GROMACS .gro file of C-alpha atoms in nm:
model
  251
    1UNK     CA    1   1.998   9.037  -6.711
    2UNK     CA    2   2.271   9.223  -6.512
    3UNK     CA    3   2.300   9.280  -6.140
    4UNK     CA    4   2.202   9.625  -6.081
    5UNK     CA    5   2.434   9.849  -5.828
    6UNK     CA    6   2.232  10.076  -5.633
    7UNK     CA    7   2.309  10.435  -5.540
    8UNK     CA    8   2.310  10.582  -5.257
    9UNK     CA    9   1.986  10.728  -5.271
   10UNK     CA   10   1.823  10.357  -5.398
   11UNK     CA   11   2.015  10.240  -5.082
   12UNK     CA   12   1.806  10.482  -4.835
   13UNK     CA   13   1.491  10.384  -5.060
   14UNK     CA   14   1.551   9.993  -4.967
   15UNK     CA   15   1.684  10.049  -4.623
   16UNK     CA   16   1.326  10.203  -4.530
   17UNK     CA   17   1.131   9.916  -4.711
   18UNK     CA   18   1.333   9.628  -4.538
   19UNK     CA   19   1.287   9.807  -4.190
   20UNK     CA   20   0.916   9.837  -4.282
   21UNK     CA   21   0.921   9.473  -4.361
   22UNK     CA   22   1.091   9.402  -4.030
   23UNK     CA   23   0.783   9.518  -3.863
   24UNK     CA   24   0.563   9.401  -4.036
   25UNK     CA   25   0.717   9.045  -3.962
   26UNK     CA   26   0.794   9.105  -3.607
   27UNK     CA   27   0.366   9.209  -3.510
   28UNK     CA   28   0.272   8.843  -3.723
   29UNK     CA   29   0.518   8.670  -3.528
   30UNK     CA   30   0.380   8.818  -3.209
   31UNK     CA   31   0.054   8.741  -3.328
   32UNK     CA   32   0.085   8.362  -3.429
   33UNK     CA   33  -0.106   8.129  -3.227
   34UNK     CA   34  -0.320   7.839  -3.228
   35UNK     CA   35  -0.704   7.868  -3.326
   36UNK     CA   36  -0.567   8.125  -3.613
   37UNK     CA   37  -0.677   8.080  -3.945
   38UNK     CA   38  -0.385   8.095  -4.219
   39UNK     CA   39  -0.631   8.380  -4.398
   40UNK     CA   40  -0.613   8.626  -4.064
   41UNK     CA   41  -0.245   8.595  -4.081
   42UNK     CA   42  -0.269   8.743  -4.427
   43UNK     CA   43  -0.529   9.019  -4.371
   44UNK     CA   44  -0.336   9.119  -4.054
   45UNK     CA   45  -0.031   9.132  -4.275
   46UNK     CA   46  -0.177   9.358  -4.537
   47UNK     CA   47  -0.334   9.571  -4.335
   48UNK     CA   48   0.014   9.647  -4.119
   49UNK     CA   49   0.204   9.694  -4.468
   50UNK     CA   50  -0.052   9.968  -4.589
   51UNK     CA   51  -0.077  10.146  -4.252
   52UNK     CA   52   0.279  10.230  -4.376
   53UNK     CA   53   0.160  10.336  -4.725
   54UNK     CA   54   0.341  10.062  -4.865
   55UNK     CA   55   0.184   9.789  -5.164
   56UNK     CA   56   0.226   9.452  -5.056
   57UNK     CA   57   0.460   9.314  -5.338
   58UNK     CA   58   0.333   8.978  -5.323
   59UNK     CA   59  -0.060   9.035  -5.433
   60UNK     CA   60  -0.125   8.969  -5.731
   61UNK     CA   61   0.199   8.927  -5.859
   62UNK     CA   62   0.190   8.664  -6.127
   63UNK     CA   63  -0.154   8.626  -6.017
   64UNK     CA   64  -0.126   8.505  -5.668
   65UNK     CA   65  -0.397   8.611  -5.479
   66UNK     CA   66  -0.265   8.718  -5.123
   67UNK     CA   67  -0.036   8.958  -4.959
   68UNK     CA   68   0.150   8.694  -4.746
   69UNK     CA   69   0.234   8.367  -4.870
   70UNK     CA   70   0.148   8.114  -4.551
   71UNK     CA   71   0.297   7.770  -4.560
   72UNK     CA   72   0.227   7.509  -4.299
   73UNK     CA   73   0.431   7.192  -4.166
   74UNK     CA   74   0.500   7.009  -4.503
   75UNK     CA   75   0.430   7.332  -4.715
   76UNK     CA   76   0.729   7.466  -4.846
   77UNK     CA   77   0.662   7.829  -4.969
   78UNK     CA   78   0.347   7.979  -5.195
   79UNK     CA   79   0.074   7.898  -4.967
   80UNK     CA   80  -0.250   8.068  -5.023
   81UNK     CA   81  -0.408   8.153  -4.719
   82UNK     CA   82  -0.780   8.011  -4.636
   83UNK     CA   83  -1.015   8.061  -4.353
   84UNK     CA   84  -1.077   7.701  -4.286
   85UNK     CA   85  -0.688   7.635  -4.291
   86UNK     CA   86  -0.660   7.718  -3.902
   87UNK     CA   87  -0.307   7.696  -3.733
   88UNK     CA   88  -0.297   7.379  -3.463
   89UNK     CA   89  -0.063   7.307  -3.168
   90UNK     CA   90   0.270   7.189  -3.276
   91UNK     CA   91   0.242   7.299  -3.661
   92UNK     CA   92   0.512   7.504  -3.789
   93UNK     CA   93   0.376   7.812  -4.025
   94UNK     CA   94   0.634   8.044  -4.236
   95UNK     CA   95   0.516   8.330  -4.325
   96UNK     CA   96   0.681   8.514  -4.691
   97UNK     CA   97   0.604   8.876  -4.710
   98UNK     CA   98   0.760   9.158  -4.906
   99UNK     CA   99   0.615   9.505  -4.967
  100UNK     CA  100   0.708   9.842  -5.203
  101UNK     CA  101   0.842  10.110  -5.037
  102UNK     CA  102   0.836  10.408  -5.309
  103UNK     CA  103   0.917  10.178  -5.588
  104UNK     CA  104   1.169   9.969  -5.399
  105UNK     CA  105   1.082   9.616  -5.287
  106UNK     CA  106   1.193   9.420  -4.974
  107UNK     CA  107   1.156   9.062  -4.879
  108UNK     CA  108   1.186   8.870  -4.574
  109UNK     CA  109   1.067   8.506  -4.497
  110UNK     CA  110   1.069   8.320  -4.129
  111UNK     CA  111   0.940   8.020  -4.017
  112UNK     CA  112   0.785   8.017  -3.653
  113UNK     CA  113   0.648   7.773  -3.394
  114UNK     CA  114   0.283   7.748  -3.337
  115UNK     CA  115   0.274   7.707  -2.969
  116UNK     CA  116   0.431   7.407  -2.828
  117UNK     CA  117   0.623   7.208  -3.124
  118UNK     CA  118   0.844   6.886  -3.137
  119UNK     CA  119   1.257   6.909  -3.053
  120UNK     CA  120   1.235   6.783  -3.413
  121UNK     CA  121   1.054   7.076  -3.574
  122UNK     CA  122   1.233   7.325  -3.354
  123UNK     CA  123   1.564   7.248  -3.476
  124UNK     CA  124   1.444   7.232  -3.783
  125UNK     CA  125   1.359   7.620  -3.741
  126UNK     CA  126   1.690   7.673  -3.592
  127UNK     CA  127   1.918   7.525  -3.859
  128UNK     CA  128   1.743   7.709  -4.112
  129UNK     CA  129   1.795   8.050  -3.964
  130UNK     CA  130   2.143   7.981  -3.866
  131UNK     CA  131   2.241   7.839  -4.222
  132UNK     CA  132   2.099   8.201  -4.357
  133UNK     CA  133   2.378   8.328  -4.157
  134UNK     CA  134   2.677   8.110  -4.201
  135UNK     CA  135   2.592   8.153  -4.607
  136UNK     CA  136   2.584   8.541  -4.533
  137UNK     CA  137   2.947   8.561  -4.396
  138UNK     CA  138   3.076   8.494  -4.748
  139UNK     CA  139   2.827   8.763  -4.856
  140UNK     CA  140   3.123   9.025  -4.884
  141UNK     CA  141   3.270   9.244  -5.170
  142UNK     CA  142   3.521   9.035  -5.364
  143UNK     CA  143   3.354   8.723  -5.285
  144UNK     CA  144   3.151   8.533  -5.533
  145UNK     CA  145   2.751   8.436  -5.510
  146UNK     CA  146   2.850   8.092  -5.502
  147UNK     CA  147   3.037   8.119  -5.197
  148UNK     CA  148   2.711   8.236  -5.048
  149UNK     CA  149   2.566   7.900  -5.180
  150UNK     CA  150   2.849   7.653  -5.060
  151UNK     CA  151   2.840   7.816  -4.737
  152UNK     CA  152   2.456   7.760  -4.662
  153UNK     CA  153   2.439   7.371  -4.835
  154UNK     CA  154   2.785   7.295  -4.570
  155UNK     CA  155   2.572   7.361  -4.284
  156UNK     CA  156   2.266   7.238  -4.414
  157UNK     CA  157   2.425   6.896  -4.509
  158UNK     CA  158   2.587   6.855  -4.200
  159UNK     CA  159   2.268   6.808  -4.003
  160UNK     CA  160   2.142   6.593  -4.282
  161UNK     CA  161   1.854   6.786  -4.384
  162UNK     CA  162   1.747   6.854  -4.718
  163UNK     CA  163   1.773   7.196  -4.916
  164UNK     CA  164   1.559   7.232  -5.153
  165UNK     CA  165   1.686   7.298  -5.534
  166UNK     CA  166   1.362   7.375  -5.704
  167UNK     CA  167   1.334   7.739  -5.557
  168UNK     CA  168   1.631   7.987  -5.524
  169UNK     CA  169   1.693   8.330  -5.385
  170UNK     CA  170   1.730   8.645  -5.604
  171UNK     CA  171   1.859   8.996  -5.670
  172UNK     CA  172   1.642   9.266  -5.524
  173UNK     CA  173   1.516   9.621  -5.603
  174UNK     CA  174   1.294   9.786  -5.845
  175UNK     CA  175   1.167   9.485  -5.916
  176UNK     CA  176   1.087   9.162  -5.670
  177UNK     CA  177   1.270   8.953  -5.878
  178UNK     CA  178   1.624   9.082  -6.056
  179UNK     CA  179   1.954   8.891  -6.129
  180UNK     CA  180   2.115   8.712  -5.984
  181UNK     CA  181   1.961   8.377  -5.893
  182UNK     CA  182   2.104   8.267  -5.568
  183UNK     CA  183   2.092   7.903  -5.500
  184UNK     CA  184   2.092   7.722  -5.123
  185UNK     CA  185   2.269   7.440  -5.268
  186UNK     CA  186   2.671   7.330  -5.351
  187UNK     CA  187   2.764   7.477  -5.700
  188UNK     CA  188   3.114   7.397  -5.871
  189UNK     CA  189   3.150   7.729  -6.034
  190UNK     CA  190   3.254   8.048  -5.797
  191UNK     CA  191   2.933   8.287  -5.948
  192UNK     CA  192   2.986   8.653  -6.018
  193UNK     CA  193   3.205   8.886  -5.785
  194UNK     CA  194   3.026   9.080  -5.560
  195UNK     CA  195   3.027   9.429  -5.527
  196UNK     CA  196   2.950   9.691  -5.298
  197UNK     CA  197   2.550   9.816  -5.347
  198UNK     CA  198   2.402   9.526  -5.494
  199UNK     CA  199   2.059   9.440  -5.325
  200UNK     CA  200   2.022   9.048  -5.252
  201UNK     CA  201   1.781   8.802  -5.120
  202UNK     CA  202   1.922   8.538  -4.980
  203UNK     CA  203   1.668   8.230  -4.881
  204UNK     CA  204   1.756   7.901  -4.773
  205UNK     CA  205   1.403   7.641  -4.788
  206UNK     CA  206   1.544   7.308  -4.582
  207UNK     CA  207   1.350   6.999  -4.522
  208UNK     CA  208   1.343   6.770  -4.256
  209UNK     CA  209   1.330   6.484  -4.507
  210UNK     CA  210   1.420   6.490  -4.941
  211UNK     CA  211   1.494   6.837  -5.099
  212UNK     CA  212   1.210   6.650  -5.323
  213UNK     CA  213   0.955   6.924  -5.408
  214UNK     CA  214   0.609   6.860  -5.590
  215UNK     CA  215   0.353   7.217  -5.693
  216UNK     CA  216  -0.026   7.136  -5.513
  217UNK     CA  217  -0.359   7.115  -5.790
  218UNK     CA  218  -0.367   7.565  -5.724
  219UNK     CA  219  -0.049   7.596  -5.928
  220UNK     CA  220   0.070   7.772  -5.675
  221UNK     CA  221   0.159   7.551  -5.328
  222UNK     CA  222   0.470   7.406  -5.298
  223UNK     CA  223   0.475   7.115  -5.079
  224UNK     CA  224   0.775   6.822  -4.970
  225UNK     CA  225   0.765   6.516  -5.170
  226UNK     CA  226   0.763   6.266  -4.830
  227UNK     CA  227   0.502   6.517  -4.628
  228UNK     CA  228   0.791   6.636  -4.429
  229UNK     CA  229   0.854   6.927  -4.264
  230UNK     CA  230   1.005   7.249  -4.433
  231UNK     CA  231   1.140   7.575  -4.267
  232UNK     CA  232   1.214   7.914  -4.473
  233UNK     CA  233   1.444   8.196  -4.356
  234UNK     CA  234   1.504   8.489  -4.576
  235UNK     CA  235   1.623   8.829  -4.518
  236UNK     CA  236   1.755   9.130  -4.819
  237UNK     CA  237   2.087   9.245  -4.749
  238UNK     CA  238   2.306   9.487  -4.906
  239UNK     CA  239   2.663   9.409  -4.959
  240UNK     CA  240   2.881   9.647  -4.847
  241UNK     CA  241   3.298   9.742  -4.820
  242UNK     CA  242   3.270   9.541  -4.515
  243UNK     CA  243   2.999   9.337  -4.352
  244UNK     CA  244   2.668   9.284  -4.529
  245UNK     CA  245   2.339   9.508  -4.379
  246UNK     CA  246   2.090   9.285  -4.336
  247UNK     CA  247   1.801   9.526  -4.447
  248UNK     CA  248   1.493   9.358  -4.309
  249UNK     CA  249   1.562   9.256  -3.959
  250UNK     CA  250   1.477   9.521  -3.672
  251UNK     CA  251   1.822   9.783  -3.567
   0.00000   0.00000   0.00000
């Protein structure tokens, strides 16, 4: 499949859906506490995405059954929110929510504290983010996706963490899912150039322990292989002349 190049117009389209997004993120992070249930994240989420008149991307998309995916502590990505799964003291939660903005999709991932958490989950949270934005300084026309890849896995690496391999970020637009697969992790080729207007999504998922992944009984949870910890950062960017636009975070 090729990378699409977006016009001008397409680039309006998805700058509106990723500041949407950023919203939308920014009221659940607000909003997280303890004594929450993982489902009342979700409704909360929905709810803000079509008081925009937005469609949250994620429902029912290859039949998962929520608007935001809700993963907690040792849950990587893909959780399924519940009303019995209620948000304790010290648990980390990340929250993966996208939505379509007339017919253009945005995605954004973050991983928060739920009140209170350990120095070991916090940096945790902290090396994740930051690695989404040393791998984003290579994220420049002329460049190759790789570069983007190398960048993220250095940092990652060097605080001994784990990046997980079985998931990798995307291409973006009229679809949720469009070339080119973006991996967190070291590659040996350089990847295609990029260019001006393409639409990425750019996701590191780091664990405190293994990269090791394993897919719960619900086909759907993905979960650490040692019960470790696991943070996920994501933001759509653009790639300009110059510096990438990071689409969903707030101006």
């Amino acid at each position: 499949m090729a990378v699409t190049i977006k016009s001008a117009r397409e680039i309006d389209l998805m700058r509106e859906s990723g500041r949407l997004l950023a919203i939308v993120h920014d009221e659940l992070g607000k909003a997280i506490c303890p004594g929450m249930s993982t489902l009342d994240i979700d409704k909360m989420g929905e709810k803000l995405i079509r008081s925009f008149g937005c469609v949250p991307n994620f429902l029912h998309y290859n039949g998962y059954p929520a608007s935001i995916c809700v993963s907690v502590n040792e849950e990587v990505v893909h959780g399924i929110p519940r009303a019995d799964r209620i948000l304790q003291e010290g648990d980390i939660v990340s929250l993966d929510a996208g939505l379509i903005y007339k017919g253009y999709h945005s995605d954004a991932a973050r991983t928060y504290a739920v009140g209170k958490v350990s120095k070991e989950a916090a940096d945790l949270i902290t090396v994740t983010k930051q690695s989404f934005f040393e791998g984003i300084k290579m994220a420049k026309a002329g460049y190759h996706l790789y570069d983007i890849s190398n960048a993220i896995a250095a940092y990652v690496t060097s605080y001994g963490y784990g990046i997980v391999k079985d998931l990798v970020g995307h291409g973006i637009g009229t679809k949720l899912h469009e070339a080119p697969q973006i991996p967190n992790f070291a590659q040996k080729r350089k990847g295609l150039r990029l260019q001006p207007g393409m639409t990425l999504a750019v996701e590191p998922m780091i664990n405190m322990g293994t990269g090791d992944v394993v897919w719960l009984d619900d086909d759907w949870t993905v979960v650490t292989a040692d019960g470790a910890y696991s943070a996920h950062y994501e933001n759509t960017i653009l790639i300009t002349d110059g510096e990438p636009e990071i689409l969903t975070l707030p101006s």
